Amino acid sequence: MPESDQATPFLVRPIVTRRGPDPKQDRAARTKLLVLTAAAELFAARGFRQTSVKDVADRVAMTKGAVYFHYPTKEALAVAVVEQHYARWPALLAEVTAAGHGPLETSARLLAGAAAAFRDDIVVRAGARLQIERPQIDAELPTPYVDWTRLLAALLGRAEAAGELRAGVCPQAAARSLVAALFGTQQISDILHERSEIAERWAETSELLFRAIRA
């Protein structure tokens, strides 16, 4: 993938909120990660409103004061989970593009990797739920979906130039459809099966969509 495509697909946008101190020692960093993971588990299962800082503290056998040292508000916990959710996607992009596939296959593998992350990664699952519950959170969370759409549109534009895209297919429209399909699939899979079968459901949907746009 050209450097121009790699530089901007998932923009880093720090969310404005109160934050605890950056850990200076490995032990403090491990504790902060433990708290974040516990919060992600609870947010994913219960949602923002039904999760309290005490719930998080109880889950990691700490006092509320110890949790507040790392994350001074419940919003700070939610923001940290959402930021880590978004941090997963550049790592996935780097992993997939390193394989050196063409742009259409890269698009397919990125989306399959995202589906697997929704199944396997508690931070990804929690971040998705928190984005849906954004009106309840007193912080300006990033607008979801736009980075995925931008990235896929760029990849499909390259696929069109390489003759991989079926004639008449608009890369931007195809990108919007793929994003809508992936995030709709994960939402339905969450409600019906707690995402246990999302990889299979996405494979079905992906096969149909890529068959429709592939040259």
PDB file of C-alpha atoms in Angstrom:
ATOM      1  CA  MET A   1       0.000   0.000   0.000  1.00  0.00           C
ATOM      2  CA  PRO A   2       1.404   3.439  -0.854  1.00  0.00           C
ATOM      3  CA  GLU A   3       2.606   5.594   2.017  1.00  0.00           C
ATOM      4  CA  SER A   4      -0.188   8.099   1.389  1.00  0.00           C
ATOM      5  CA  ASP A   5      -2.768   5.374   2.044  1.00  0.00           C
ATOM      6  CA  GLN A   6      -0.988   4.143   5.154  1.00  0.00           C
ATOM      7  CA  ALA A   7      -0.551   7.565   6.721  1.00  0.00           C
ATOM      8  CA  THR A   8      -4.158   8.543   7.320  1.00  0.00           C
ATOM      9  CA  PRO A   9      -6.653   5.638   7.337  1.00  0.00           C
ATOM     10  CA  PHE A  10      -7.092   5.534  11.114  1.00  0.00           C
ATOM     11  CA  LEU A  11      -6.459   8.998  12.474  1.00  0.00           C
ATOM     12  CA  VAL A  12      -5.323   9.362  16.086  1.00  0.00           C
ATOM     13  CA  ARG A  13      -7.723  11.743  17.798  1.00  0.00           C
ATOM     14  CA  PRO A  14      -7.098  12.037  21.546  1.00  0.00           C
ATOM     15  CA  ILE A  15     -10.430  12.389  23.328  1.00  0.00           C
ATOM     16  CA  VAL A  16     -10.746  15.297  25.748  1.00  0.00           C
ATOM     17  CA  THR A  17     -11.356  14.019  29.276  1.00  0.00           C
ATOM     18  CA  ARG A  18      -9.755  14.006  32.709  1.00  0.00           C
ATOM     19  CA  ARG A  19      -6.916  11.512  32.815  1.00  0.00           C
ATOM     20  CA  GLY A  20      -4.846   9.859  35.517  1.00  0.00           C
ATOM     21  CA  PRO A  21      -1.058   9.989  35.563  1.00  0.00           C
ATOM     22  CA  ASP A  22       0.982   8.072  33.018  1.00  0.00           C
ATOM     23  CA  PRO A  23       2.482   5.042  34.763  1.00  0.00           C
ATOM     24  CA  LYS A  24       6.228   5.334  35.343  1.00  0.00           C
ATOM     25  CA  GLN A  25       6.856   1.736  36.384  1.00  0.00           C
ATOM     26  CA  ASP A  26       5.979  -1.593  34.795  1.00  0.00           C
ATOM     27  CA  ARG A  27       3.902  -2.609  37.802  1.00  0.00           C
ATOM     28  CA  ALA A  28       1.773   0.534  37.558  1.00  0.00           C
ATOM     29  CA  ALA A  29       1.337   0.005  33.816  1.00  0.00           C
ATOM     30  CA  ARG A  30       0.205  -3.578  34.391  1.00  0.00           C
ATOM     31  CA  THR A  31      -2.260  -2.440  37.044  1.00  0.00           C
ATOM     32  CA  LYS A  32      -3.677   0.228  34.743  1.00  0.00           C
ATOM     33  CA  LEU A  33      -4.099  -2.342  31.964  1.00  0.00           C
ATOM     34  CA  LEU A  34      -5.796  -4.725  34.402  1.00  0.00           C
ATOM     35  CA  VAL A  35      -8.300  -2.023  35.354  1.00  0.00           C
ATOM     36  CA  LEU A  36      -8.897  -1.153  31.694  1.00  0.00           C
ATOM     37  CA  THR A  37      -9.559  -4.789  30.798  1.00  0.00           C
ATOM     38  CA  ALA A  38     -11.970  -5.224  33.703  1.00  0.00           C
ATOM     39  CA  ALA A  39     -13.809  -2.086  32.652  1.00  0.00           C
ATOM     40  CA  ALA A  40     -14.003  -3.353  29.070  1.00  0.00           C
ATOM     41  CA  GLU A  41     -15.488  -6.651  30.241  1.00  0.00           C
ATOM     42  CA  LEU A  42     -18.148  -4.853  32.254  1.00  0.00           C
ATOM     43  CA  PHE A  43     -18.947  -2.243  29.616  1.00  0.00           C
ATOM     44  CA  ALA A  44     -19.311  -4.964  26.998  1.00  0.00           C
ATOM     45  CA  ALA A  45     -21.646  -7.014  29.195  1.00  0.00           C
ATOM     46  CA  ARG A  46     -23.664  -4.294  30.954  1.00  0.00           C
ATOM     47  CA  GLY A  47     -23.127  -1.039  29.102  1.00  0.00           C
ATOM     48  CA  PHE A  48     -21.925   2.313  30.386  1.00  0.00           C
ATOM     49  CA  ARG A  49     -24.895   3.280  32.538  1.00  0.00           C
ATOM     50  CA  GLN A  50     -25.124  -0.048  34.366  1.00  0.00           C
ATOM     51  CA  THR A  51     -21.400  -0.189  35.180  1.00  0.00           C
ATOM     52  CA  SER A  52     -19.972   1.712  38.146  1.00  0.00           C
ATOM     53  CA  VAL A  53     -16.420   2.402  39.209  1.00  0.00           C
ATOM     54  CA  LYS A  54     -17.112   0.223  42.251  1.00  0.00           C
ATOM     55  CA  ASP A  55     -18.038  -2.648  39.920  1.00  0.00           C
ATOM     56  CA  VAL A  56     -14.675  -2.279  38.209  1.00  0.00           C
ATOM     57  CA  ALA A  57     -12.844  -2.046  41.538  1.00  0.00           C
ATOM     58  CA  ASP A  58     -14.578  -5.165  42.835  1.00  0.00           C
ATOM     59  CA  ARG A  59     -13.699  -7.072  39.673  1.00  0.00           C
ATOM     60  CA  VAL A  60      -9.973  -6.434  40.126  1.00  0.00           C
ATOM     61  CA  ALA A  61     -10.065  -6.660  43.956  1.00  0.00           C
ATOM     62  CA  MET A  62      -9.005  -3.038  44.397  1.00  0.00           C
ATOM     63  CA  THR A  63     -10.456  -0.065  46.232  1.00  0.00           C
ATOM     64  CA  LYS A  64     -12.389   2.601  44.350  1.00  0.00           C
ATOM     65  CA  GLY A  65      -9.637   5.036  45.302  1.00  0.00           C
ATOM     66  CA  ALA A  66      -7.034   2.871  43.590  1.00  0.00           C
ATOM     67  CA  VAL A  67      -9.109   2.780  40.410  1.00  0.00           C
ATOM     68  CA  TYR A  68      -9.665   6.537  40.569  1.00  0.00           C
ATOM     69  CA  PHE A  69      -5.901   7.043  40.802  1.00  0.00           C
ATOM     70  CA  HIS A  70      -5.538   5.588  37.301  1.00  0.00           C
ATOM     71  CA  TYR A  71      -8.887   6.744  35.868  1.00  0.00           C
ATOM     72  CA  PRO A  72     -10.351   9.750  37.738  1.00  0.00           C
ATOM     73  CA  THR A  73     -13.907   9.323  36.359  1.00  0.00           C
ATOM     74  CA  LYS A  74     -16.069   6.636  34.804  1.00  0.00           C
ATOM     75  CA  GLU A  75     -15.936   8.682  31.602  1.00  0.00           C
ATOM     76  CA  ALA A  76     -12.141   8.402  31.692  1.00  0.00           C
ATOM     77  CA  LEU A  77     -12.498   4.625  31.811  1.00  0.00           C
ATOM     78  CA  ALA A  78     -14.897   4.654  28.873  1.00  0.00           C
ATOM     79  CA  VAL A  79     -12.638   6.970  26.880  1.00  0.00           C
ATOM     80  CA  ALA A  80      -9.633   4.721  27.512  1.00  0.00           C
ATOM     81  CA  VAL A  81     -11.548   1.687  26.265  1.00  0.00           C
ATOM     82  CA  VAL A  82     -12.734   3.518  23.133  1.00  0.00           C
ATOM     83  CA  GLU A  83      -9.216   4.782  22.404  1.00  0.00           C
ATOM     84  CA  GLN A  84      -7.856   1.250  22.712  1.00  0.00           C
ATOM     85  CA  HIS A  85     -10.667   0.013  20.451  1.00  0.00           C
ATOM     86  CA  TYR A  86      -9.505   2.394  17.731  1.00  0.00           C
ATOM     87  CA  ALA A  87      -5.855   1.507  18.352  1.00  0.00           C
ATOM     88  CA  ARG A  88      -6.595  -2.084  17.287  1.00  0.00           C
ATOM     89  CA  TRP A  89      -7.265  -1.123  13.655  1.00  0.00           C
ATOM     90  CA  PRO A  90      -3.836   0.313  12.668  1.00  0.00           C
ATOM     91  CA  ALA A  91      -2.237  -2.872  14.019  1.00  0.00           C
ATOM     92  CA  LEU A  92      -4.638  -4.998  11.950  1.00  0.00           C
ATOM     93  CA  LEU A  93      -3.931  -2.874   8.871  1.00  0.00           C
ATOM     94  CA  ALA A  94      -0.170  -3.301   9.299  1.00  0.00           C
ATOM     95  CA  GLU A  95      -0.532  -7.063   9.728  1.00  0.00           C
ATOM     96  CA  VAL A  96      -2.709  -7.510   6.653  1.00  0.00           C
ATOM     97  CA  THR A  97      -0.783  -5.203   4.322  1.00  0.00           C
ATOM     98  CA  ALA A  98       2.502  -6.894   5.265  1.00  0.00           C
ATOM     99  CA  ALA A  99       1.276  -9.995   3.416  1.00  0.00           C
ATOM    100  CA  GLY A 100       1.497  -8.095   0.123  1.00  0.00           C
ATOM    101  CA  HIS A 101      -1.846  -9.037  -1.423  1.00  0.00           C
ATOM    102  CA  GLY A 102      -3.584  -6.969  -4.067  1.00  0.00           C
ATOM    103  CA  PRO A 103      -5.966  -4.214  -2.962  1.00  0.00           C
ATOM    104  CA  LEU A 104      -9.171  -6.226  -3.326  1.00  0.00           C
ATOM    105  CA  GLU A 105      -7.823  -9.199  -1.363  1.00  0.00           C
ATOM    106  CA  THR A 106      -6.371  -6.811   1.219  1.00  0.00           C
ATOM    107  CA  SER A 107      -9.838  -5.300   1.670  1.00  0.00           C
ATOM    108  CA  ALA A 108     -11.388  -8.732   2.154  1.00  0.00           C
ATOM    109  CA  ARG A 109      -8.742  -9.793   4.671  1.00  0.00           C
ATOM    110  CA  LEU A 110      -9.044  -6.550   6.634  1.00  0.00           C
ATOM    111  CA  LEU A 111     -12.769  -7.014   7.015  1.00  0.00           C
ATOM    112  CA  ALA A 112     -12.374 -10.672   7.992  1.00  0.00           C
ATOM    113  CA  GLY A 113      -9.788  -9.635  10.579  1.00  0.00           C
ATOM    114  CA  ALA A 114     -12.166  -7.039  11.978  1.00  0.00           C
ATOM    115  CA  ALA A 115     -14.940  -9.630  12.247  1.00  0.00           C
ATOM    116  CA  ALA A 116     -12.591 -11.926  14.181  1.00  0.00           C
ATOM    117  CA  ALA A 117     -11.641  -9.037  16.471  1.00  0.00           C
ATOM    118  CA  PHE A 118     -15.299  -8.424  17.291  1.00  0.00           C
ATOM    119  CA  ARG A 119     -15.511 -12.067  18.325  1.00  0.00           C
ATOM    120  CA  ASP A 120     -12.220 -12.399  20.216  1.00  0.00           C
ATOM    121  CA  ASP A 121     -11.183  -8.982  21.573  1.00  0.00           C
ATOM    122  CA  ILE A 122     -13.076  -7.697  24.601  1.00  0.00           C
ATOM    123  CA  VAL A 123     -11.803  -4.154  24.050  1.00  0.00           C
ATOM    124  CA  VAL A 124     -13.165  -4.125  20.503  1.00  0.00           C
ATOM    125  CA  ARG A 125     -16.527  -5.404  21.723  1.00  0.00           C
ATOM    126  CA  ALA A 126     -16.683  -2.900  24.564  1.00  0.00           C
ATOM    127  CA  GLY A 127     -15.647  -0.021  22.337  1.00  0.00           C
ATOM    128  CA  ALA A 128     -18.409  -0.870  19.878  1.00  0.00           C
ATOM    129  CA  ARG A 129     -21.035  -0.843  22.618  1.00  0.00           C
ATOM    130  CA  LEU A 130     -19.736   2.407  24.085  1.00  0.00           C
ATOM    131  CA  GLN A 131     -19.940   4.051  20.669  1.00  0.00           C
ATOM    132  CA  ILE A 132     -23.614   3.099  20.466  1.00  0.00           C
ATOM    133  CA  GLU A 133     -24.122   4.521  23.974  1.00  0.00           C
ATOM    134  CA  ARG A 134     -22.216   7.720  23.206  1.00  0.00           C
ATOM    135  CA  PRO A 135     -25.148  10.024  24.217  1.00  0.00           C
ATOM    136  CA  GLN A 136     -24.771   8.695  27.779  1.00  0.00           C
ATOM    137  CA  ILE A 137     -21.051   9.493  27.996  1.00  0.00           C
ATOM    138  CA  ASP A 138     -19.878  12.993  28.858  1.00  0.00           C
ATOM    139  CA  ALA A 139     -17.042  13.016  26.327  1.00  0.00           C
ATOM    140  CA  GLU A 140     -16.865  13.641  22.586  1.00  0.00           C
ATOM    141  CA  LEU A 141     -16.091  10.214  21.166  1.00  0.00           C
ATOM    142  CA  PRO A 142     -14.793   9.841  17.596  1.00  0.00           C
ATOM    143  CA  THR A 143     -17.367   9.467  14.845  1.00  0.00           C
ATOM    144  CA  PRO A 144     -17.419   5.753  14.000  1.00  0.00           C
ATOM    145  CA  TYR A 145     -17.224   4.177  10.540  1.00  0.00           C
ATOM    146  CA  VAL A 146     -15.655   7.098   8.656  1.00  0.00           C
ATOM    147  CA  ASP A 147     -12.065   5.833   8.857  1.00  0.00           C
ATOM    148  CA  TRP A 148     -13.072   2.366   7.698  1.00  0.00           C
ATOM    149  CA  THR A 149     -15.006   3.862   4.804  1.00  0.00           C
ATOM    150  CA  ARG A 150     -12.102   6.105   3.817  1.00  0.00           C
ATOM    151  CA  LEU A 151      -9.620   3.235   3.912  1.00  0.00           C
ATOM    152  CA  LEU A 152     -11.778   0.846   1.906  1.00  0.00           C
ATOM    153  CA  ALA A 153     -12.588   3.521  -0.662  1.00  0.00           C
ATOM    154  CA  ALA A 154      -8.854   4.074  -1.190  1.00  0.00           C
ATOM    155  CA  LEU A 155      -8.194   0.343  -1.506  1.00  0.00           C
ATOM    156  CA  LEU A 156     -11.085  -0.168  -3.901  1.00  0.00           C
ATOM    157  CA  GLY A 157      -9.930   2.811  -5.957  1.00  0.00           C
ATOM    158  CA  ARG A 158      -6.600   1.043  -6.346  1.00  0.00           C
ATOM    159  CA  ALA A 159      -8.439  -2.170  -7.164  1.00  0.00           C
ATOM    160  CA  GLU A 160     -10.318  -0.331  -9.908  1.00  0.00           C
ATOM    161  CA  ALA A 161      -7.063   1.018 -11.351  1.00  0.00           C
ATOM    162  CA  ALA A 162      -5.591  -2.503 -11.291  1.00  0.00           C
ATOM    163  CA  GLY A 163      -8.580  -3.962 -13.123  1.00  0.00           C
ATOM    164  CA  GLU A 164      -9.733  -5.954 -10.094  1.00  0.00           C
ATOM    165  CA  LEU A 165     -13.066  -4.166  -9.754  1.00  0.00           C
ATOM    166  CA  ARG A 166     -16.056  -4.973 -11.930  1.00  0.00           C
ATOM    167  CA  ALA A 167     -16.809  -2.296 -14.513  1.00  0.00           C
ATOM    168  CA  GLY A 168     -19.336   0.233 -13.290  1.00  0.00           C
ATOM    169  CA  VAL A 169     -18.708  -0.347  -9.572  1.00  0.00           C
ATOM    170  CA  CYS A 170     -18.094   2.921  -7.692  1.00  0.00           C
ATOM    171  CA  PRO A 171     -15.290   2.416  -5.123  1.00  0.00           C
ATOM    172  CA  GLN A 172     -16.843   4.880  -2.663  1.00  0.00           C
ATOM    173  CA  ALA A 173     -20.290   3.296  -2.881  1.00  0.00           C
ATOM    174  CA  ALA A 174     -18.814  -0.195  -2.533  1.00  0.00           C
ATOM    175  CA  ALA A 175     -16.809   0.933   0.504  1.00  0.00           C
ATOM    176  CA  ARG A 176     -19.916   2.331   2.176  1.00  0.00           C
ATOM    177  CA  SER A 177     -21.798  -0.895   1.501  1.00  0.00           C
ATOM    178  CA  LEU A 178     -18.996  -3.074   2.900  1.00  0.00           C
ATOM    179  CA  VAL A 179     -18.737  -0.990   6.079  1.00  0.00           C
ATOM    180  CA  ALA A 180     -22.491  -1.056   6.573  1.00  0.00           C
ATOM    181  CA  ALA A 181     -22.543  -4.810   6.037  1.00  0.00           C
ATOM    182  CA  LEU A 182     -19.692  -5.547   8.450  1.00  0.00           C
ATOM    183  CA  PHE A 183     -20.949  -3.393  11.295  1.00  0.00           C
ATOM    184  CA  GLY A 184     -24.522  -4.509  10.753  1.00  0.00           C
ATOM    185  CA  THR A 185     -23.403  -8.140  10.813  1.00  0.00           C
ATOM    186  CA  GLN A 186     -21.508  -7.697  14.062  1.00  0.00           C
ATOM    187  CA  GLN A 187     -24.481  -5.959  15.690  1.00  0.00           C
ATOM    188  CA  ILE A 188     -26.937  -8.689  14.658  1.00  0.00           C
ATOM    189  CA  SER A 189     -24.489 -11.403  15.686  1.00  0.00           C
ATOM    190  CA  ASP A 190     -24.039  -9.722  19.067  1.00  0.00           C
ATOM    191  CA  ILE A 191     -27.765  -9.581  19.757  1.00  0.00           C
ATOM    192  CA  LEU A 192     -28.560 -13.101  18.554  1.00  0.00           C
ATOM    193  CA  HIS A 193     -25.446 -15.100  19.454  1.00  0.00           C
ATOM    194  CA  GLU A 194     -23.079 -12.850  21.449  1.00  0.00           C
ATOM    195  CA  ARG A 195     -20.888 -12.758  18.316  1.00  0.00           C
ATOM    196  CA  SER A 196     -19.944 -16.444  18.683  1.00  0.00           C
ATOM    197  CA  GLU A 197     -20.691 -17.052  14.988  1.00  0.00           C
ATOM    198  CA  ILE A 198     -19.749 -13.676  13.528  1.00  0.00           C
ATOM    199  CA  ALA A 199     -16.854 -15.071  11.487  1.00  0.00           C
ATOM    200  CA  GLU A 200     -19.157 -17.534   9.730  1.00  0.00           C
ATOM    201  CA  ARG A 201     -21.882 -14.946   9.153  1.00  0.00           C
ATOM    202  CA  TRP A 202     -19.378 -12.424   7.827  1.00  0.00           C
ATOM    203  CA  ALA A 203     -17.824 -15.040   5.525  1.00  0.00           C
ATOM    204  CA  GLU A 204     -21.272 -15.584   3.978  1.00  0.00           C
ATOM    205  CA  THR A 205     -21.891 -11.865   3.527  1.00  0.00           C
ATOM    206  CA  SER A 206     -18.365 -11.163   2.320  1.00  0.00           C
ATOM    207  CA  GLU A 207     -18.552 -13.847  -0.356  1.00  0.00           C
ATOM    208  CA  LEU A 208     -21.721 -12.324  -1.783  1.00  0.00           C
ATOM    209  CA  LEU A 209     -20.468  -8.742  -1.712  1.00  0.00           C
ATOM    210  CA  PHE A 210     -17.030  -9.383  -3.144  1.00  0.00           C
ATOM    211  CA  ARG A 211     -18.494 -11.611  -5.856  1.00  0.00           C
ATOM    212  CA  ALA A 212     -20.695  -8.650  -6.821  1.00  0.00           C
ATOM    213  CA  ILE A 213     -17.838  -6.148  -7.108  1.00  0.00           C
ATOM    214  CA  ARG A 214     -14.944  -8.328  -8.327  1.00  0.00           C
ATOM    215  CA  ALA A 215     -14.022  -8.159 -12.010  1.00  0.00           C
TER     216      ALA A 215
END
